[in-house]
Coordinates of C-alpha atoms in Angstrom, one line a residue:
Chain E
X21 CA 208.8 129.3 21.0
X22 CA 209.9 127.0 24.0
X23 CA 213.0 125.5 24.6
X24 CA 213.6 123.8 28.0
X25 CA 216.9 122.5 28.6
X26 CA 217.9 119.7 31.4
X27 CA 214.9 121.6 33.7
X28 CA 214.7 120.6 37.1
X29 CA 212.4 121.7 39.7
X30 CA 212.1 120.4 43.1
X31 CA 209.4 121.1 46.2
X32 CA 211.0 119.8 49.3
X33 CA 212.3 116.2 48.7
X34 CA 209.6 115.7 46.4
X35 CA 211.1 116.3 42.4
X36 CA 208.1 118.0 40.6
X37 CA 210.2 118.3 37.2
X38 CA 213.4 116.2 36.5
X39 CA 216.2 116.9 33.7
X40 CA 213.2 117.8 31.4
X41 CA 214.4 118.6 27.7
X42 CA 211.9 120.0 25.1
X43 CA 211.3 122.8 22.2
X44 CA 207.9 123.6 20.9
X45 CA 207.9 125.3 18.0
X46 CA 205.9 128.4 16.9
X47 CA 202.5 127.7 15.9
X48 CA 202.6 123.9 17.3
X49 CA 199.7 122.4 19.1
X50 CA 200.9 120.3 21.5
X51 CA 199.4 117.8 24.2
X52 CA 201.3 117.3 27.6
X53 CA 200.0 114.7 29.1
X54 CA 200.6 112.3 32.2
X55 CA 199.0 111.3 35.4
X56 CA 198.2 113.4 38.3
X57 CA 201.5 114.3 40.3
X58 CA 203.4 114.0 36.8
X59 CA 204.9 117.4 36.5
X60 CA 202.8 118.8 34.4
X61 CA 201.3 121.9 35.9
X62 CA 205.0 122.6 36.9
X63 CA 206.5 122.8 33.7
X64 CA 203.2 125.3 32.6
X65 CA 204.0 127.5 35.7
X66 CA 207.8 127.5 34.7
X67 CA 206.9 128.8 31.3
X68 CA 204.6 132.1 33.0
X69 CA 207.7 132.0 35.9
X70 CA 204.7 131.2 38.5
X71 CA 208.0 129.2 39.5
X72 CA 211.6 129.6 39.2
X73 CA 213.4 126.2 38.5
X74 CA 216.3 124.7 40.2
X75 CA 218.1 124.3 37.3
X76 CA 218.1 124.2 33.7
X77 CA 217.3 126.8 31.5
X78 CA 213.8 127.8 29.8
X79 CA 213.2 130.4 27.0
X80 CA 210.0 131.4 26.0
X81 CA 209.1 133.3 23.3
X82 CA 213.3 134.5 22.8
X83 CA 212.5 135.4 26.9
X84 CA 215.6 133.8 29.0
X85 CA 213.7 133.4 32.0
X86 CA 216.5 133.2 34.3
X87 CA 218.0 136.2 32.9
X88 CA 214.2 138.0 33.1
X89 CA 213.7 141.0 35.4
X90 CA 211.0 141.2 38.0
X91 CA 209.8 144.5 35.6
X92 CA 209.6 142.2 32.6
X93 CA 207.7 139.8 34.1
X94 CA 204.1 141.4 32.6
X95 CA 205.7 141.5 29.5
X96 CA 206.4 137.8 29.3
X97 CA 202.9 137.3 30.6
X98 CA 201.0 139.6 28.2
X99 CA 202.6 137.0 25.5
X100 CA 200.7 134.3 27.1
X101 CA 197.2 133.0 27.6
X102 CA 196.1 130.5 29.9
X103 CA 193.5 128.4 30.1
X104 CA 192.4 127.3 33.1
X105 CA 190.9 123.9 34.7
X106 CA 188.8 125.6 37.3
X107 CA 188.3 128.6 34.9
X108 CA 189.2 131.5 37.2
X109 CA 187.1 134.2 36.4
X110 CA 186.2 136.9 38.9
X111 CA 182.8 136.6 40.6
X112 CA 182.3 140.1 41.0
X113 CA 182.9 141.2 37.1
X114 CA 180.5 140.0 34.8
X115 CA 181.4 138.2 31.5
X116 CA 182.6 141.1 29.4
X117 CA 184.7 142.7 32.0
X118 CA 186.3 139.1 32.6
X119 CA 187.4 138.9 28.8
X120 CA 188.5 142.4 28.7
X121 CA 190.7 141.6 31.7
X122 CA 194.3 140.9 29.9
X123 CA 193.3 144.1 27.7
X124 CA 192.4 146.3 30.5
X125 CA 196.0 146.1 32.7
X126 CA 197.2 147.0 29.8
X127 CA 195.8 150.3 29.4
X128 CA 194.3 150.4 26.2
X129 CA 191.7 153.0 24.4
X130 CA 188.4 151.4 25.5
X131 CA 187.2 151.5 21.4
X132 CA 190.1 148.9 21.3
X133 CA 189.3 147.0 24.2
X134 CA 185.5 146.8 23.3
X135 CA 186.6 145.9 19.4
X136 CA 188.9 142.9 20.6
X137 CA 186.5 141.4 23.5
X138 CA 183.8 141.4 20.7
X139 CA 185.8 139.2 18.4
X140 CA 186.8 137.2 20.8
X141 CA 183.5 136.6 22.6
X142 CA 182.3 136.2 19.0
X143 CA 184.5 133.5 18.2
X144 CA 183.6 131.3 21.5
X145 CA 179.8 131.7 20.9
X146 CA 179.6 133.8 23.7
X147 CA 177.9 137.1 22.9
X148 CA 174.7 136.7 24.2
X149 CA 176.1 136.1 27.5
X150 CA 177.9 139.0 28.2
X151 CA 176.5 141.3 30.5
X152 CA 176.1 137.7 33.1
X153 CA 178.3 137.0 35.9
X154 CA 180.2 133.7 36.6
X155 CA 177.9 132.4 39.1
X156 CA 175.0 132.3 36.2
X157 CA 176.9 130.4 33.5
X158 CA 177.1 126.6 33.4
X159 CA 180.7 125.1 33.5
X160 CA 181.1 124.9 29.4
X161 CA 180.1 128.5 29.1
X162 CA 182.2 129.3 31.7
X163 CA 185.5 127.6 30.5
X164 CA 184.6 129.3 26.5
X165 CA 185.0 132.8 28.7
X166 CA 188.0 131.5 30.0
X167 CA 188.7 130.7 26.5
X168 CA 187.9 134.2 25.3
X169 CA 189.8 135.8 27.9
X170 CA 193.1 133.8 27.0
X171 CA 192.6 134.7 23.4
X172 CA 191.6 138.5 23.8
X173 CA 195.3 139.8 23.5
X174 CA 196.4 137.8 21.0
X175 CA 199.0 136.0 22.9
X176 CA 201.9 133.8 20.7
X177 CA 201.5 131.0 23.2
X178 CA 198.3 129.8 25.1
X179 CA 198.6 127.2 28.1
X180 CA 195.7 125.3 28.8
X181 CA 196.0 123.7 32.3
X182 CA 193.6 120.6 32.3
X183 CA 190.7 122.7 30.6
X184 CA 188.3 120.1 29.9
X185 CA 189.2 118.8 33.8
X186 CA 185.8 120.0 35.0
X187 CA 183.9 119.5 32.2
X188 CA 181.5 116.2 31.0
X189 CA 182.7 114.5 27.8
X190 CA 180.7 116.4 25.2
X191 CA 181.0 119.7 26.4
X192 CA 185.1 119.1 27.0
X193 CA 185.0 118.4 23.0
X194 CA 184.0 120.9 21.7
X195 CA 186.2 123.3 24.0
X196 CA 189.4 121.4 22.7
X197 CA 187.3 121.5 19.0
X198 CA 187.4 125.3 20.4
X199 CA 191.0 125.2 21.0
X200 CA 191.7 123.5 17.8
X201 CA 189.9 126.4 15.7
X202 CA 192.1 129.0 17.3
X203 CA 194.7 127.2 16.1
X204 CA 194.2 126.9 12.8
X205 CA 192.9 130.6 12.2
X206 CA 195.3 132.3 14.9
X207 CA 198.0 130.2 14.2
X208 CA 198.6 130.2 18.0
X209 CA 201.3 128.2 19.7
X210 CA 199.2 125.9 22.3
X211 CA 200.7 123.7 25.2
X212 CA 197.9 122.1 26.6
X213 CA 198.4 120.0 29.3
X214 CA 195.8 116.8 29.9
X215 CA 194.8 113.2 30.7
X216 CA 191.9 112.9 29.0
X217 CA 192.9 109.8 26.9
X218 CA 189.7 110.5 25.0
X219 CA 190.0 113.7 23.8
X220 CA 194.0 113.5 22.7
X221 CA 193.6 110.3 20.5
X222 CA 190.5 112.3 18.9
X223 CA 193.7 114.5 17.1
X224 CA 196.4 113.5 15.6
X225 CA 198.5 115.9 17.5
X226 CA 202.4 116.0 18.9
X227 CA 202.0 114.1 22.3
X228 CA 204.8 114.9 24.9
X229 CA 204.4 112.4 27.9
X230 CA 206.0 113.3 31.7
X231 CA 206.1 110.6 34.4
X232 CA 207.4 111.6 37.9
X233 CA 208.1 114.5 36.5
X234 CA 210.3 112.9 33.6
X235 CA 210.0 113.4 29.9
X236 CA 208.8 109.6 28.8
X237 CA 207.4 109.8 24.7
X238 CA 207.6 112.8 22.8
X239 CA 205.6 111.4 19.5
X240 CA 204.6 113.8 16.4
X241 CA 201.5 112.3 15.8
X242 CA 201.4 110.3 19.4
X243 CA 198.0 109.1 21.4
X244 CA 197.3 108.9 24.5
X245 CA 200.1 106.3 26.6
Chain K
X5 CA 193.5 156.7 37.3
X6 CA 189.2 157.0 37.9
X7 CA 188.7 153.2 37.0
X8 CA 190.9 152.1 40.0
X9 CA 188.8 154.8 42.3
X10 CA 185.9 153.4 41.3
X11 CA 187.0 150.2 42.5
X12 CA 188.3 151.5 45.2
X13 CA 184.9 153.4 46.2
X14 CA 182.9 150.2 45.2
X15 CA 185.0 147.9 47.5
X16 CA 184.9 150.8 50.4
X17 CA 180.6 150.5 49.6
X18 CA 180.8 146.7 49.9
X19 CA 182.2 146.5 53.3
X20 CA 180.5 149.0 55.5
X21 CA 182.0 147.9 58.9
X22 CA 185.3 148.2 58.0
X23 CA 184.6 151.6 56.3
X24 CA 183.3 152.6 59.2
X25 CA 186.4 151.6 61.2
X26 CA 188.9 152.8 59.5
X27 CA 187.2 156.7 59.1
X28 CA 186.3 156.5 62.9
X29 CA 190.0 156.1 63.7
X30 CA 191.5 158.3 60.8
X31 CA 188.8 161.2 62.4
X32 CA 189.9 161.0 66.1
X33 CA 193.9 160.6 65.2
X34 CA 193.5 163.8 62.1
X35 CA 190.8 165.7 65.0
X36 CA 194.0 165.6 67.5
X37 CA 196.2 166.5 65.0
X38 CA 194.4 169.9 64.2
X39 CA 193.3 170.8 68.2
X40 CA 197.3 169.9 69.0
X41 CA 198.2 172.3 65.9
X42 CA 195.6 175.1 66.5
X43 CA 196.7 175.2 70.3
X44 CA 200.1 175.4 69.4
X45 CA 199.5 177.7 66.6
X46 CA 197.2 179.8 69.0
X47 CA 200.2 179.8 71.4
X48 CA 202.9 180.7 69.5
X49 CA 200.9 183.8 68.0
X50 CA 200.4 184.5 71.5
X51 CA 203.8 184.8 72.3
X52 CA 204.7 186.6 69.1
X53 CA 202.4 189.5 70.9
X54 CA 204.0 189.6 74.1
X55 CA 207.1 189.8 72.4
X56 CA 206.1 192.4 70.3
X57 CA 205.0 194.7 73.3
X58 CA 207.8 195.4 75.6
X59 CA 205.1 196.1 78.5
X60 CA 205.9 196.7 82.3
X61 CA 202.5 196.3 84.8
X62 CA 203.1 197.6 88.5
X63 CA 200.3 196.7 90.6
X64 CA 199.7 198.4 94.2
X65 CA 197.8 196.3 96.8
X66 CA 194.2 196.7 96.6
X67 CA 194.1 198.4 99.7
X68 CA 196.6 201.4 99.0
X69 CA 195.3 204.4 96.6
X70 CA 198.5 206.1 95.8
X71 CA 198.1 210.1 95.6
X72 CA 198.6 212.4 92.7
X73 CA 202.0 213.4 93.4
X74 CA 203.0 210.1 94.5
X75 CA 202.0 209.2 90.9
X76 CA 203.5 212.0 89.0
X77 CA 206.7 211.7 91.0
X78 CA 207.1 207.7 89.9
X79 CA 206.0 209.1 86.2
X80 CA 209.0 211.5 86.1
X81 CA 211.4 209.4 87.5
X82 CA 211.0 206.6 85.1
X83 CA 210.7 209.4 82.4
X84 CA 214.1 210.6 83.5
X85 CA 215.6 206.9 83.2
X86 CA 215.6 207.9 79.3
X87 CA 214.2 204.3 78.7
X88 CA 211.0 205.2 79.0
X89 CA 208.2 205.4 75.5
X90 CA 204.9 206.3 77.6
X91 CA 203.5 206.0 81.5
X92 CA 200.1 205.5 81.8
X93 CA 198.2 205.5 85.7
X94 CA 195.6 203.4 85.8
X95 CA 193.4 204.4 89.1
X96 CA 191.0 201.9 90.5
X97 CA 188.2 203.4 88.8
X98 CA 189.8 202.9 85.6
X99 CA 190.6 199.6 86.5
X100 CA 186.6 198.9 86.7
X101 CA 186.0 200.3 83.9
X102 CA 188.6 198.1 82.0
X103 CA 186.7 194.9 84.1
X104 CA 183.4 196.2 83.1
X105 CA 184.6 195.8 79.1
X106 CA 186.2 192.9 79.4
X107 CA 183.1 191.4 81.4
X108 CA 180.1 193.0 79.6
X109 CA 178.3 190.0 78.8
X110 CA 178.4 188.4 82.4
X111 CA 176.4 190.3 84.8
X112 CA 177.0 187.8 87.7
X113 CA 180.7 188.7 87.7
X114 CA 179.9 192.7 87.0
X115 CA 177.5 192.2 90.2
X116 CA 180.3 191.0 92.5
X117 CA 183.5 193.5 91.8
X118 CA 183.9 196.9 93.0
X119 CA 186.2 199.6 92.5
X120 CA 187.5 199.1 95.8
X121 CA 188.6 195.5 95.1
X122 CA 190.5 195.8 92.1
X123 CA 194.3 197.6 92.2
X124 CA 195.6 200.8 91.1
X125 CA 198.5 200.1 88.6
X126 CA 201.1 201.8 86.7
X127 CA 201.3 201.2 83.0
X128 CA 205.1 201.5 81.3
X129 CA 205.6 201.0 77.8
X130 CA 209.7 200.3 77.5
X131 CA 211.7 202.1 74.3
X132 CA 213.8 198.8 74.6
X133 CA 212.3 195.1 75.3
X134 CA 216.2 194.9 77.2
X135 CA 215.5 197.6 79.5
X136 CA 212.8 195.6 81.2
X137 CA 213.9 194.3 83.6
X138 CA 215.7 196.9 85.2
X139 CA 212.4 199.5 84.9
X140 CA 211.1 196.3 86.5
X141 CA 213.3 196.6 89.5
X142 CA 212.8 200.1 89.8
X143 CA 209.5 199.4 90.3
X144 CA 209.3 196.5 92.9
X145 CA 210.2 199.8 95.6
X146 CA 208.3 201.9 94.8
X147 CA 205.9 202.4 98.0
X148 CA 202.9 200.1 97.8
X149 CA 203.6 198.5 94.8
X150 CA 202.7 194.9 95.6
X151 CA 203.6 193.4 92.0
X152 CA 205.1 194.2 89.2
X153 CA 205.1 191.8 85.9
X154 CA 206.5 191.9 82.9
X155 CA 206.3 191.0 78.8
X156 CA 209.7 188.9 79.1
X157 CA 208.5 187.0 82.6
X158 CA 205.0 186.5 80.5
X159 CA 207.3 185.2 77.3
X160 CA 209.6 183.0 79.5
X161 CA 206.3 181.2 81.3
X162 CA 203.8 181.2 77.8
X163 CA 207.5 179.9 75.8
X164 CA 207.6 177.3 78.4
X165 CA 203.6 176.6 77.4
X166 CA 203.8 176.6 74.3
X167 CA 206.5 174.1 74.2
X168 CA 204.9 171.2 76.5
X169 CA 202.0 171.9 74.4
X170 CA 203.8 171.0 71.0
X171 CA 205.9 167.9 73.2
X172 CA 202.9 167.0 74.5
X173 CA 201.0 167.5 70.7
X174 CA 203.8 165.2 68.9
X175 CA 203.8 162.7 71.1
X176 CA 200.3 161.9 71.6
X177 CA 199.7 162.6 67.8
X178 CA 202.2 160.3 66.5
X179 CA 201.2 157.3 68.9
X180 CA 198.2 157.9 67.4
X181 CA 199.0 158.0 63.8
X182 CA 200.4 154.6 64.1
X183 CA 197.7 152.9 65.7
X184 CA 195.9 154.1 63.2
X185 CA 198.4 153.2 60.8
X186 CA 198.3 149.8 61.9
X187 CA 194.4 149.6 61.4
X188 CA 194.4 150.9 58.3
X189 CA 197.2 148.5 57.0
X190 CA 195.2 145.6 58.9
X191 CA 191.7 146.9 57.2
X192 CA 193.5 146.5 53.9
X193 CA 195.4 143.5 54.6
X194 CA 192.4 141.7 55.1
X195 CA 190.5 142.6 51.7
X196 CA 194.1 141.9 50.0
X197 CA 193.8 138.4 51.7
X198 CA 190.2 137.9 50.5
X199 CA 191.5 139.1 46.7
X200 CA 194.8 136.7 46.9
X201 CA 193.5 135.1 43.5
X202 CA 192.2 138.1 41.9
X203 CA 195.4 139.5 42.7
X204 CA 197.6 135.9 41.2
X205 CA 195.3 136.5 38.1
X206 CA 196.2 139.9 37.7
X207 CA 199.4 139.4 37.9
X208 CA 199.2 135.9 35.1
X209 CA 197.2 137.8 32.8
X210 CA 200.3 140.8 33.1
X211 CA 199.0 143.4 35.2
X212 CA 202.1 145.3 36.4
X213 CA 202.6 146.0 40.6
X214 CA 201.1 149.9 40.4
X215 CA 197.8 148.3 38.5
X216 CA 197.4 146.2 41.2
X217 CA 198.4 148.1 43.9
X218 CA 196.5 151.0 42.7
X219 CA 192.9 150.4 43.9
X220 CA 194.5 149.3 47.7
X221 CA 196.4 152.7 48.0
X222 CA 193.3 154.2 46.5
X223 CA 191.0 152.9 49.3
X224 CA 193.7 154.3 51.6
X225 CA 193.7 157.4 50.0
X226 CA 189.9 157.9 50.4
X227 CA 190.0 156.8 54.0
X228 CA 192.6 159.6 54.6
X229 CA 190.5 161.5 52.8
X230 CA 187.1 161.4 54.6
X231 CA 188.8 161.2 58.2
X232 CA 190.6 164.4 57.5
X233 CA 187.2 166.5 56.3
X234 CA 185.2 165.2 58.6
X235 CA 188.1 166.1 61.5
X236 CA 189.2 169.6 60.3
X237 CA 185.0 170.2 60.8
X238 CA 184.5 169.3 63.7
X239 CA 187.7 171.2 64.8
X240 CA 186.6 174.1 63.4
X241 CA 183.1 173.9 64.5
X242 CA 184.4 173.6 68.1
X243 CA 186.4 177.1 67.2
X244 CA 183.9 179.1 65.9
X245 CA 181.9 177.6 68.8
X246 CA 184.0 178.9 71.1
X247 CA 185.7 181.9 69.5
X248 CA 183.2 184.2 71.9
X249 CA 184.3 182.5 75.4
X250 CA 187.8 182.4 73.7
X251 CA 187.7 186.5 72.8
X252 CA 187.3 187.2 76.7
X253 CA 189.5 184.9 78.1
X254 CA 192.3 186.2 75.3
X255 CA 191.3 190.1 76.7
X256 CA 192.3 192.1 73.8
X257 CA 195.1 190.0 72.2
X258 CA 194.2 190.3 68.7
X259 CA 194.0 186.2 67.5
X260 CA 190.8 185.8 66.9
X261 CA 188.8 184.7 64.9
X262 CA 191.2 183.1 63.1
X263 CA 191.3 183.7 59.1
X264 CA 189.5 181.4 56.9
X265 CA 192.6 180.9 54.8
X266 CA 194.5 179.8 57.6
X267 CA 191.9 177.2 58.4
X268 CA 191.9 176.3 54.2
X269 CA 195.6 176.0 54.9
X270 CA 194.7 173.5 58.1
X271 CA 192.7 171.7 55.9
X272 CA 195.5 171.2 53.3
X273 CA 197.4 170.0 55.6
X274 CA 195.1 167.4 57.6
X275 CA 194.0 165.9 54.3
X276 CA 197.8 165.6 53.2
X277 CA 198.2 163.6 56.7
X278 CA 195.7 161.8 56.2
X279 CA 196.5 160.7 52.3
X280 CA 199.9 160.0 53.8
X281 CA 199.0 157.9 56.4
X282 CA 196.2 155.8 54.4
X283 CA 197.9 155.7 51.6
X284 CA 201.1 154.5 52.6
X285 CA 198.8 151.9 54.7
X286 CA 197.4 150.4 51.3
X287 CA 200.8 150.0 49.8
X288 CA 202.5 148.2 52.8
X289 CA 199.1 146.2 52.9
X290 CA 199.3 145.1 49.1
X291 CA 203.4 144.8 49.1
X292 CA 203.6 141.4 50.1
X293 CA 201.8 140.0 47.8
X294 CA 202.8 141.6 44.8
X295 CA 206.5 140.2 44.8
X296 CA 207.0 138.2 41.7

C-alpha cells in the first residue's frame, strides 16, 4: 500500500523528513506518532504529493509518485481519504454537501452520490445532522463529518492528520473507536498520525515512531514512546 | 455544467460591490465597442454608396441663373463626350424644393432659405466611375460654375473617415478591453484568494483543474455576459433614438434604420467579446493556484 524508501524532505536548512524507510501494508492500521516538529505531517503530505521529496522514492497504492503526472494527480487522490485535525469542512455548504464532496468532483449520478453520503453519514451517527452547516455543530460532530467525508468514496487508504488534536478526551475516543470500526468492516488501510499517548496505548496497534524527522521504533503491537 | 453556474451566480449574489464593478466596466468597454463598430459599419456602407453612384455635381454661384440655352448647350456637349448616362438641370427652384424635403420637419430653417440663396446645379450621372474626373474638368469652365464635386473626391475624403474612425475605434477599444481585463482578473483574483482552502481541499479530495476552475471562468462568463446585453441596449436605444435626426443628416442615402438582424448579429458578437474577455479573466485569475 506504501512503501517509502530512504525519503528525504527538506524546507530550507530545516530537515522535515530524513532517510525515512517504511511499507504499510494493505488493510493495516497504523499509528505515526512523535512530537510536534517530528515529520509527521510531512510524510502524510508526501503520500497525497501535497509535497514532492528531495529524495527517495514513495509508492502508494502501486502509484510511483515521482514518476506521477500532474493529470494523475486526482486519481491518486480519489484513492485517499484524509482526516483532518482542524476538520476542514466548508462553511458555506452544509453537512450533506460536505460529505458528498469527494463524490461530487467526481461527477457521479446524484442517486449514487445521495446512496453513498447516506451510508456513510449513517455509519458516523450523523444523519440527523445533515441539512446543518459547520458553524452549528460542536467539534466531535464536526470531525465525524470529516470522518464521513474521508470515507464517502471508499478510499484504499485514509490519512488522519492529528484527528483527535482538537478534541477533549472522551469525544477523541470514540472518533479513533470510529476509526477503528471502519477498519474492521471496510478493511481500510489507515495511517493515522498522533501524539495522544492515551488513545494509542488504548490499541494494540503497529506504532511507527519519527524524531527530527527520523524513523525511531517501528513496533507491531507498540505503545506510545 | 449548471451546478458550477449556480455557484458561480450564488458567489456573483454574495458580493454585490464587486458585481457591480465588474458589469459597470464590462458595459462602458462592450458600449464603445458597438458605437466604434456601428460608426464604422455606418461609414463603410456609406462609402459603398458613393462608390456605387458614379455621380458628378456642378454647382454655379448663387448669384448667376444660367439660361436655357446655356443649359442645353452644356447638356449636349457632355452628351456628345459619349461618357455621359443622364444630365439632369437642377434650377434654383428645384433646388428649394429638394431643401424643402430634406427640411420638412424644421420650419425655423424652411423660414430662413430662399430660392434665391441656394445654387443652380447640373446633375451628371457618368457611364464609367473612371471617366469622372475628366467630365469633372470639363466642368470646372464652364461659365459660372463655381464648384464642381465628385463621387471619387467624396470616396477619397469619407475612405480617409472611415479609416481614422476604425484606428481611432481599435485603439481606444482595446485599451479598454484590457483595463477591463485587468479588473475583471483582479475581481476574481480576490474571491480565488478568499477560497485558497476551498480550492487546496478540492484539489486533496481529487477535484481535477477544469472542476475547480469552472465556477471562476463561469463568473467571468456571466460578467461578460450581462455587460454585453446591457451595452448592445443602450447602443441600440441611442440608434433608434436618433435614427430620425440621423435620416436627415444622411439625405437620402439609404442606411437606415438599420435591420434588426444586423443588430441580432451585433449582439452575437458583443456577448462573444464579452465571454472572451471575462472568461479568459477567470481562468488567468484561478491559474495560479491550481498548479499541482
Amino acid at each position: 500500500m506504501i512503501t517509502a524508501q530512504r525519503l528525504t524532505k527538506k524546507f530550507g536548512d530545516i530537515s522535515a523528513v530524513i532517510d525515512l524507510t517504511l511499507s504499510v501494508a494493505p488493510g493495516e492500521f497504523v499509528f505515526l506518532t512523535g512530537p510536534s516538529g517530528s515529520g509527521k505531517t510531512t510524510f502524510l503530505r508526501l503520500i497525497t504529493r501535497d509535497l514532492r521529496p528531495d529524495s527517495g522514492s514513495l509508492v502508494v497504492n502501486n502509484h510511483d509518485l515521482a514518476k506521477l503526472k500532474n493529470k494523475d494527480l486526482p486519481v491518486l487522490r480519489r484513492e485517499i481519504g484524509t482526516v483532518f485535525q482542524d476538520f476542514k469542512l466548508l462553511a458555506d455548504r452544509n453537512i450533506w454537501e460536505n460529505v458528498a464532496l469527494p463524490l461530487e468532483v467526481r461527477h457521479l449520478p446524484k442517486d449514487q452520490v445521495d446512496k453513498a453520503v447516506k451510508i456513510a453519514l449513517e455509519l458516523v451517527g450523523l444523519t440527523s445532522r445533515t441539512s446543518l452547516f459547520p458553524a452549528q455543530l460542536s467539534g466531535g460532530e464536526l470531525q465525524r463529518a470529516g470522518l464521513a467525508r474521508a470515507i464517502v468514496g471508499k478510499p484504499k487508504l485514509i490519512l488522519a492528520d492529528e484527528p483527535t488534536g482538537n478534541l477533549d478526551p472522551k469525544t477523541a475516543r470514540t472518533i479513533v473507536k470510529l476509526l477503528k470500526d471502519i477498519h474492521a468492516e471496510l478493511k481500510t488501510t489507515i495511517l493515522m498520525a498522533t501524539h495522544n499517548a492515551d488513545i494509542v496505548n488504548l490499541y494494540s496497534q503497529r506504532v511507527v515512531s519519527l524524531d527530527k524527522g527520523k524513523l525511531v521504533h517501528d513496533n507491531p503491537k507498540g505503545k506510545y514512546e | 455544467m449548471s451546478s458550477h453556474l449556480a455557484r458561480a451566480a450564488s458567489r456573483i449574489r454574495r458580493s454585490p460591490y464587486q458585481t457591480t464593478a465588474a458589469v459597470s466596466i464590462m458595459t462602458m468597454t462592450l458600449f464603445l465597442a458597438c458605437a466604434f463598430f456601428l460608426l464604422a459599419a455606418g461609414s463603410q456602407a456609406i462609402l459603398r454608396y458613393f462608390e456605387t453612384r458614379p455621380q458628378v455635381n456642378a454647382f454655379f454661384t448663387t448669384d448667376y441663373t444660367p439660361s436655357p440655352g446655356q443649359v442645353e448647350k452644356v447638356k449636349s456637349q457632355l452628351v456628345a463626350t459619349g461618357k455621359v448616362d443622364s444630365v439632369k438641370f437642377v434650377s434654383k427652384d428645384d433646388a428649394l424644393t429638394i431643401y424643402k424635403e430634406l427640411n420638412e420637419n424644421d420650419p425655423l430653417l424652411l423660414e430662413a432659405v430662399t430660392a434665391q440663396m441656394l445654387p443652380a446645379s447640373i446633375e451628371i450621372t457618368a457611364k464609367n466611375p473612371a471617366d469622372l474626373k475628366p467630365l469633372a474638368d470639363s466642368l470646372k469652365s464652364v461659365e459660372g460654375v463655381a464648384d464642381v464635386r465628385y463621387a471619387e473626391d467624396i470616396v477619397g475624403r469619407l475612405s480617409k473617415w472611415t479609416s481614422s474612425v476604425r484606428a481611432i475605434g481599435v485603439s481606444l477599444v482595446s485599451i479598454h478591453i484590457f483595463i477591463t481585463f485587468t479588473i475583471i482578473m483582479l475581481i476574481i483574483g480576490i474571491k480565488v484568494a478568499n477560497r485558497r482552502d476551498e480550492i487546496a481541499l478540492l484539489q486533496l479530495v481529487g477535484a481535477t483543474p477544469g472542476y475547480i476552475a469552472a465556477p471562476f471562468i463561469w463568473e467571468g462568463l456571466l460578467y461578460g455576459l450581462s455587460g454585453a446585453v446591457i451595452a448592445w441596449s443602450i447602443a441600440y436605444l441611442v440608434l433608434l433614438y436618433s435614427t430620425g435626426f440621423l435620416v436627415g443628416f444622411l439625405a437620402g442615402i439609404p442606411i437606415l434604420p438599420i435591420p434588426v438582424v444586423f443588430m441580432l448579429e451585433v449582439l452575437a458578437g458583443t456577448i462573444a467579446l464579452g465571454a472572451l474577455v471575462g472568461g479568459l479573466g477567470g481562468l488567468l485569475a484561478v491559474r495560479r493556484y491550481l498548479k499541482a
